[in-house]
Amino acid sequence: MRNTSSHLVFICGGIVGFLSLNLVLESNFSTNHGIYFMKNVAHDARTVGNKSSAISSTHTTRILCWIMTGPKNLESRTKHIRESWAKRCSKVLYMSSVETDFPTVGLNVSEGRNNLYWKTIRAFQYIHQHHLDEADWFLKADDDTFVVVENLIYILSKYDPEKPLYLGRRFAPFIKQGYMSGGAGYVLSKEALRRFVKGFNTRECTHFSTIEDMALGKCMETMQVEPADSRDLKGRQTFHPYPPDYYLVRQLSRPRPWYLIYDHYPPVEGPGCCSDFVVSFHYIHAVQLYVLEYLTYHLRPYGYKYRFNPDEVNATAPA
């Protein structure tokens, strides 16, 4: 009886030992596999980031991005801009009402919607004084705008920054030549920046309205800065003052919303609305910012052959 008990103890001990060893091995494999997976994800992210940086750094088009923000948005919005797409600009400045260690440039302007144009005026004056020779183009974006800098570089590479030009989502009303939507972001050439600052020095331009984008558009017209076409060769828009779902989803028959009524070019809703080389979307907060960052720079269907080459000789240009 004693021998039988000893055998049972021995067998049970062996089973327990085998299961424990198997559990430890599986645990080590899972841990190592997880570490390996995370290392590869990090490596892929660095590779994509490095390639992206290489594109920007080797291209002759230099973009200074300035972000309009405020003290209450630094943690909830602006730091996420800093950690994502802003890294791809040649230079980045964060413009606020006060100077902080973020760092932000203090413009000595009160916060609030009624002061947005004052912020814009002071920001461009500051850039003209301190950073004019550090870039060819000057992008203004809000702290809830997502920008694909490489696509912007591609569009701007076709234009001369020494000509008085500015680009964005062109709206039609109020100004004869139209103006660029502030939320979608807009870009001034170096010569356009010079003329904007000159307009306030000579008082040809004034702070006649609190509507920032429209008032800037009036100054551009006064100083003979021409709006350039930012659409792609198929006539699809690249700058967007709202998130993607406002444009991509097919809509039932309805009165058009204001942002489509304002469009200078014939508006398109549904999948044909937006260029494959989109530059911006607006009203994008932190979570959506990282989602768009992932979809833009990481998600790729295996074996997919890209369908649109904007440099093809036989590509159809918009009428």
Short mmCIF file of C-alpha atoms in Angstrom, two decimals:
data_model
loop_
_atom_site.label_atom_id
_atom_site.label_comp_id
_atom_site.label_asym_id
_atom_site.label_seq_id
_atom_site.Cartn_x
_atom_site.Cartn_y
_atom_site.Cartn_z
CA MET A 1 0.00 0.00 0.00
CA ARG A 2 2.89 2.29 0.89
CA ASN A 3 4.55 1.58 -2.52
CA THR A 4 1.31 2.34 -4.35
CA SER A 5 1.00 5.68 -2.55
CA SER A 6 4.60 6.55 -3.36
CA HIS A 7 4.01 5.80 -7.03
CA LEU A 8 0.90 7.99 -7.06
CA VAL A 9 2.77 10.86 -5.40
CA PHE A 10 5.60 10.46 -7.88
CA ILE A 11 3.25 10.43 -10.87
CA CYS A 12 1.23 13.42 -9.60
CA GLY A 13 4.43 15.32 -8.92
CA GLY A 14 5.64 14.58 -12.42
CA ILE A 15 2.38 15.80 -13.95
CA VAL A 16 2.41 18.98 -11.87
CA GLY A 17 6.05 19.56 -12.74
CA PHE A 18 5.38 19.03 -16.46
CA LEU A 19 2.40 21.39 -16.45
CA SER A 20 4.36 24.02 -14.51
CA LEU A 21 7.29 23.78 -16.91
CA ASN A 22 4.95 24.01 -19.88
CA LEU A 23 3.23 27.05 -18.34
CA VAL A 24 6.56 28.78 -17.74
CA LEU A 25 7.73 28.07 -21.30
CA GLU A 26 4.47 29.34 -22.78
CA SER A 27 4.64 32.42 -20.57
CA ASN A 28 8.21 33.13 -21.67
CA PHE A 29 7.26 32.60 -25.31
CA SER A 30 4.29 34.95 -25.02
CA THR A 31 6.39 37.58 -23.25
CA ASN A 32 9.24 37.33 -25.72
CA HIS A 33 6.81 37.28 -28.65
CA GLY A 34 5.07 40.36 -27.26
CA ILE A 35 8.39 42.15 -26.80
CA TYR A 36 9.43 41.12 -30.32
CA PHE A 37 6.11 42.38 -31.70
CA MET A 38 6.37 45.72 -29.89
CA LYS A 39 9.98 46.14 -31.03
CA ASN A 40 8.90 45.57 -34.61
CA VAL A 41 6.01 47.99 -34.29
CA ALA A 42 8.42 50.59 -32.89
CA HIS A 43 10.90 49.80 -35.67
CA ASP A 44 8.20 50.16 -38.32
CA ALA A 45 7.12 53.48 -36.81
CA ARG A 46 10.71 54.73 -36.79
CA THR A 47 11.22 53.54 -40.35
CA VAL A 48 8.11 55.30 -41.59
CA GLY A 49 9.02 58.41 -39.62
CA ASN A 50 12.59 58.40 -40.92
CA LYS A 51 11.45 57.98 -44.51
CA SER A 52 8.95 60.77 -44.00
CA SER A 53 11.62 63.02 -42.53
CA ALA A 54 13.96 62.13 -45.35
CA ILE A 55 11.37 63.20 -47.90
CA SER A 56 10.93 66.55 -46.17
CA SER A 57 14.61 67.19 -45.46
CA THR A 58 15.84 66.41 -48.97
CA HIS A 59 13.11 68.42 -50.68
CA THR A 60 13.87 72.01 -51.58
CA THR A 61 10.48 73.21 -50.32
CA ARG A 62 10.82 74.51 -46.75
CA ILE A 63 7.65 75.02 -44.74
CA LEU A 64 7.34 76.94 -41.49
CA CYS A 65 4.21 75.77 -39.68
CA TRP A 66 2.72 78.02 -37.06
CA ILE A 67 -0.05 76.71 -34.86
CA MET A 68 -2.66 79.07 -33.44
CA THR A 69 -3.32 77.94 -29.88
CA GLY A 70 -4.00 79.18 -26.36
CA PRO A 71 -3.01 78.31 -22.77
CA LYS A 72 -6.07 76.14 -22.10
CA ASN A 73 -5.44 73.99 -25.20
CA LEU A 74 -1.77 73.11 -24.69
CA GLU A 75 -2.40 69.82 -22.88
CA SER A 76 -5.64 68.76 -24.56
CA ARG A 77 -4.72 69.63 -28.16
CA THR A 78 -1.41 71.28 -28.92
CA LYS A 79 0.93 68.73 -27.38
CA HIS A 80 -0.63 66.09 -29.65
CA ILE A 81 0.05 68.26 -32.70
CA ARG A 82 3.65 68.54 -31.50
CA GLU A 83 3.94 64.76 -31.12
CA SER A 84 2.45 63.98 -34.52
CA TRP A 85 2.36 65.86 -37.81
CA ALA A 86 4.19 69.04 -36.70
CA LYS A 87 7.46 67.07 -36.58
CA ARG A 88 7.43 66.96 -40.36
CA CYS A 89 7.53 70.73 -40.83
CA SER A 90 10.87 72.43 -41.49
CA LYS A 91 10.18 74.66 -38.48
CA VAL A 92 7.27 74.88 -36.03
CA LEU A 93 6.07 77.80 -33.91
CA TYR A 94 3.21 77.70 -31.41
CA MET A 95 1.48 81.09 -31.22
CA SER A 96 -0.45 81.97 -28.07
CA SER A 97 -1.55 84.99 -26.08
CA VAL A 98 1.31 84.45 -23.62
CA GLU A 99 4.80 82.97 -23.65
CA THR A 100 5.17 79.59 -21.92
CA ASP A 101 7.75 76.80 -21.54
CA PHE A 102 5.74 74.61 -23.94
CA PRO A 103 7.21 76.59 -25.77
CA THR A 104 4.74 79.16 -27.08
CA VAL A 105 5.39 82.58 -28.54
CA GLY A 106 3.50 85.24 -26.60
CA LEU A 107 1.74 87.65 -28.98
CA ASN A 108 0.42 90.00 -26.29
CA VAL A 109 -3.14 89.51 -27.51
CA SER A 110 -6.17 88.51 -25.45
CA GLU A 111 -7.78 85.11 -26.01
CA GLY A 112 -11.20 84.72 -27.62
CA ARG A 113 -12.73 84.47 -31.08
CA ASN A 114 -12.82 88.21 -31.52
CA ASN A 115 -9.03 88.32 -31.29
CA LEU A 116 -8.20 85.59 -33.80
CA TYR A 117 -7.30 88.08 -36.52
CA TRP A 118 -5.12 90.08 -34.13
CA LYS A 119 -3.32 86.83 -33.33
CA THR A 120 -2.84 86.16 -37.02
CA ILE A 121 -1.53 89.66 -37.74
CA ARG A 122 0.91 89.56 -34.81
CA ALA A 123 2.01 86.01 -35.66
CA PHE A 124 2.88 86.86 -39.25
CA GLN A 125 4.63 90.06 -38.14
CA TYR A 126 6.69 88.04 -35.65
CA ILE A 127 7.59 85.44 -38.27
CA HIS A 128 8.52 88.14 -40.78
CA GLN A 129 10.82 89.77 -38.24
CA HIS A 130 12.48 86.64 -36.84
CA HIS A 131 12.12 83.73 -39.28
CA LEU A 132 11.59 85.05 -42.81
CA ASP A 133 14.71 83.43 -44.25
CA GLU A 134 14.13 80.04 -42.59
CA ALA A 135 11.35 78.93 -44.93
CA ASP A 136 9.83 79.40 -48.37
CA TRP A 137 6.20 78.90 -47.36
CA PHE A 138 4.32 79.71 -44.15
CA LEU A 139 1.43 77.50 -43.02
CA LYS A 140 -1.11 78.71 -40.50
CA ALA A 141 -3.08 75.90 -38.81
CA ASP A 142 -5.37 75.68 -35.80
CA ASP A 143 -4.58 73.42 -32.85
CA ASP A 144 -7.31 71.00 -33.98
CA THR A 145 -6.16 70.62 -37.59
CA PHE A 146 -4.52 67.50 -39.02
CA VAL A 147 -1.99 68.11 -41.81
CA VAL A 148 -0.18 65.72 -44.15
CA VAL A 149 2.97 67.77 -44.62
CA GLU A 150 4.40 65.62 -47.44
CA ASN A 151 1.29 66.25 -49.55
CA LEU A 152 1.54 69.96 -48.88
CA ILE A 153 5.20 69.90 -49.94
CA TYR A 154 4.20 68.17 -53.17
CA ILE A 155 1.57 70.81 -54.00
CA LEU A 156 3.84 73.72 -53.13
CA SER A 157 6.76 72.33 -55.13
CA LYS A 158 4.91 73.34 -58.30
CA TYR A 159 4.80 77.02 -57.28
CA ASP A 160 7.41 79.76 -56.87
CA PRO A 161 7.55 81.14 -53.29
CA GLU A 162 8.92 84.43 -54.62
CA LYS A 163 5.58 85.07 -56.32
CA PRO A 164 2.68 86.55 -54.29
CA LEU A 165 0.55 83.43 -53.76
CA TYR A 166 -1.51 81.79 -51.07
CA LEU A 167 -3.29 78.45 -50.99
CA GLY A 168 -5.96 76.62 -49.00
CA ARG A 169 -9.65 75.77 -49.29
CA ARG A 170 -10.91 78.63 -51.43
CA PHE A 171 -14.24 80.15 -50.41
CA ALA A 172 -16.20 82.44 -52.74
CA PRO A 173 -18.31 85.02 -50.84
CA PHE A 174 -17.47 88.47 -49.39
CA ILE A 175 -14.14 88.98 -51.21
CA LYS A 176 -13.99 89.42 -54.99
CA GLN A 177 -11.18 86.89 -55.51
CA GLY A 178 -12.34 84.74 -52.59
CA TYR A 179 -10.39 83.76 -49.50
CA MET A 180 -8.96 80.65 -47.84
CA SER A 181 -10.76 78.86 -45.01
CA GLY A 182 -8.99 79.44 -41.70
CA GLY A 183 -9.95 76.10 -40.19
CA ALA A 184 -8.59 74.08 -43.11
CA GLY A 185 -5.29 75.94 -42.82
CA TYR A 186 -3.74 78.21 -45.43
CA VAL A 187 -0.26 78.84 -46.78
CA LEU A 188 1.46 82.10 -47.71
CA SER A 189 4.45 82.25 -50.01
CA LYS A 190 7.45 84.25 -48.83
CA GLU A 191 6.44 87.13 -51.09
CA ALA A 192 2.84 86.96 -49.84
CA LEU A 193 4.12 87.22 -46.26
CA ARG A 194 6.22 90.26 -47.16
CA ARG A 195 3.19 91.95 -48.74
CA PHE A 196 0.91 91.10 -45.81
CA VAL A 197 3.29 92.75 -43.34
CA LYS A 198 3.82 95.68 -45.68
CA GLY A 199 0.04 96.13 -45.95
CA PHE A 200 -0.19 96.85 -42.21
CA ASN A 201 2.92 99.00 -42.19
CA THR A 202 1.44 101.21 -44.94
CA ARG A 203 -2.11 100.92 -43.56
CA GLU A 204 -3.36 99.55 -46.85
CA CYS A 205 -4.62 96.64 -44.74
CA THR A 206 -6.55 97.14 -41.51
CA HIS A 207 -8.21 95.08 -38.80
CA PHE A 208 -11.63 95.83 -40.27
CA SER A 209 -13.25 92.54 -39.17
CA THR A 210 -12.92 89.92 -36.45
CA ILE A 211 -13.48 87.15 -39.04
CA GLU A 212 -9.85 86.07 -39.36
CA ASP A 213 -9.78 84.15 -42.64
CA MET A 214 -12.04 86.56 -44.55
CA ALA A 215 -10.17 89.65 -43.25
CA LEU A 216 -6.82 88.13 -44.23
CA GLY A 217 -8.29 87.35 -47.66
CA LYS A 218 -9.21 91.01 -48.08
CA CYS A 219 -5.64 92.06 -47.28
CA MET A 220 -4.33 89.48 -49.77
CA GLU A 221 -6.56 90.97 -52.47
CA THR A 222 -5.53 94.52 -51.57
CA MET A 223 -1.85 93.61 -51.74
CA GLN A 224 -2.34 91.72 -55.03
CA VAL A 225 -1.59 88.30 -53.60
CA GLU A 226 -3.24 85.73 -55.86
CA PRO A 227 -5.11 82.62 -54.66
CA ALA A 228 -3.50 79.52 -56.19
CA ASP A 229 -5.36 76.30 -56.97
CA SER A 230 -4.66 73.60 -54.38
CA ARG A 231 -6.82 70.90 -56.01
CA ASP A 232 -5.25 67.81 -57.53
CA LEU A 233 -5.12 66.99 -61.26
CA LYS A 234 -8.57 65.41 -61.06
CA GLY A 235 -10.06 68.54 -59.52
CA ARG A 236 -10.44 67.02 -56.03
CA GLN A 237 -9.99 69.15 -52.93
CA THR A 238 -6.96 68.80 -50.65
CA PHE A 239 -7.79 71.27 -47.82
CA HIS A 240 -10.89 70.52 -45.72
CA PRO A 241 -12.46 72.71 -42.99
CA TYR A 242 -14.26 69.71 -41.44
CA PRO A 243 -13.46 66.05 -40.57
CA PRO A 244 -13.44 63.36 -43.30
CA ASP A 245 -16.96 62.05 -42.59
CA TYR A 246 -18.44 65.42 -43.54
CA TYR A 247 -17.30 64.83 -47.13
CA LEU A 248 -16.77 61.11 -47.74
CA VAL A 249 -20.24 59.85 -46.79
CA ARG A 250 -22.86 59.96 -49.52
CA GLN A 251 -25.79 62.15 -48.51
CA LEU A 252 -29.49 62.01 -49.25
CA SER A 253 -30.93 64.95 -51.13
CA ARG A 254 -30.83 67.95 -48.81
CA PRO A 255 -29.95 71.65 -48.76
CA ARG A 256 -26.18 71.96 -48.97
CA PRO A 257 -24.40 73.02 -45.76
CA TRP A 258 -22.72 76.42 -45.70
CA TYR A 259 -19.19 75.11 -46.12
CA LEU A 260 -20.15 73.61 -49.49
CA ILE A 261 -22.19 76.63 -50.55
CA TYR A 262 -19.13 78.79 -49.83
CA ASP A 263 -16.86 76.69 -52.07
CA HIS A 264 -15.27 78.58 -54.95
CA TYR A 265 -15.18 75.41 -57.07
CA PRO A 266 -18.19 73.13 -57.73
CA PRO A 267 -18.56 71.04 -54.54
CA VAL A 268 -18.48 67.24 -54.62
CA GLU A 269 -19.84 64.96 -51.88
CA GLY A 270 -19.15 61.27 -51.42
CA PRO A 271 -15.98 59.29 -52.21
CA GLY A 272 -15.02 61.59 -55.11
CA CYS A 273 -14.86 64.60 -52.81
CA CYS A 274 -11.31 64.34 -51.65
CA SER A 275 -7.91 63.99 -53.22
CA ASP A 276 -5.77 60.93 -52.61
CA PHE A 277 -3.19 63.52 -51.54
CA VAL A 278 -5.26 65.35 -48.92
CA VAL A 279 -3.42 68.09 -47.03
CA SER A 280 -5.73 68.85 -44.10
CA PHE A 281 -8.86 68.16 -42.08
CA HIS A 282 -10.20 70.45 -39.36
CA TYR A 283 -11.97 69.83 -36.01
CA ILE A 284 -9.67 66.87 -35.36
CA HIS A 285 -9.03 66.36 -31.65
CA ALA A 286 -6.45 64.16 -29.94
CA VAL A 287 -7.95 60.70 -30.48
CA GLN A 288 -8.89 61.30 -34.11
CA LEU A 289 -5.48 62.89 -34.66
CA TYR A 290 -3.69 59.64 -33.82
CA VAL A 291 -6.21 57.60 -35.81
CA LEU A 292 -5.54 59.71 -38.91
CA GLU A 293 -1.81 59.50 -38.22
CA TYR A 294 -2.05 55.70 -38.20
CA LEU A 295 -4.26 55.49 -41.28
CA THR A 296 -2.00 57.88 -43.20
CA TYR A 297 1.42 56.51 -42.34
CA HIS A 298 0.92 52.87 -41.28
CA LEU A 299 -2.17 51.09 -42.64
CA ARG A 300 -1.43 49.42 -45.99
CA PRO A 301 -3.41 46.60 -47.66
CA TYR A 302 -0.99 43.85 -48.69
CA GLY A 303 -0.47 43.61 -52.45
CA TYR A 304 -2.33 46.84 -53.18
CA LYS A 305 -1.13 48.72 -56.24
CA TYR A 306 -1.59 52.44 -55.91
CA ARG A 307 -4.20 53.62 -58.38
CA PHE A 308 -3.38 57.31 -58.88
CA ASN A 309 -0.07 58.82 -59.93
CA PRO A 310 -0.31 62.63 -59.95
CA ASP A 311 2.82 62.89 -62.09
CA GLU A 312 1.51 60.82 -65.00
CA VAL A 313 1.78 62.71 -68.28
CA ASN A 314 -1.70 61.62 -69.32
CA ALA A 315 -3.34 62.58 -66.01
CA THR A 316 -6.45 64.66 -66.53
CA ALA A 317 -6.22 68.20 -65.18
CA PRO A 318 -9.33 70.05 -63.90
CA ALA A 319 -11.12 72.34 -66.31
#
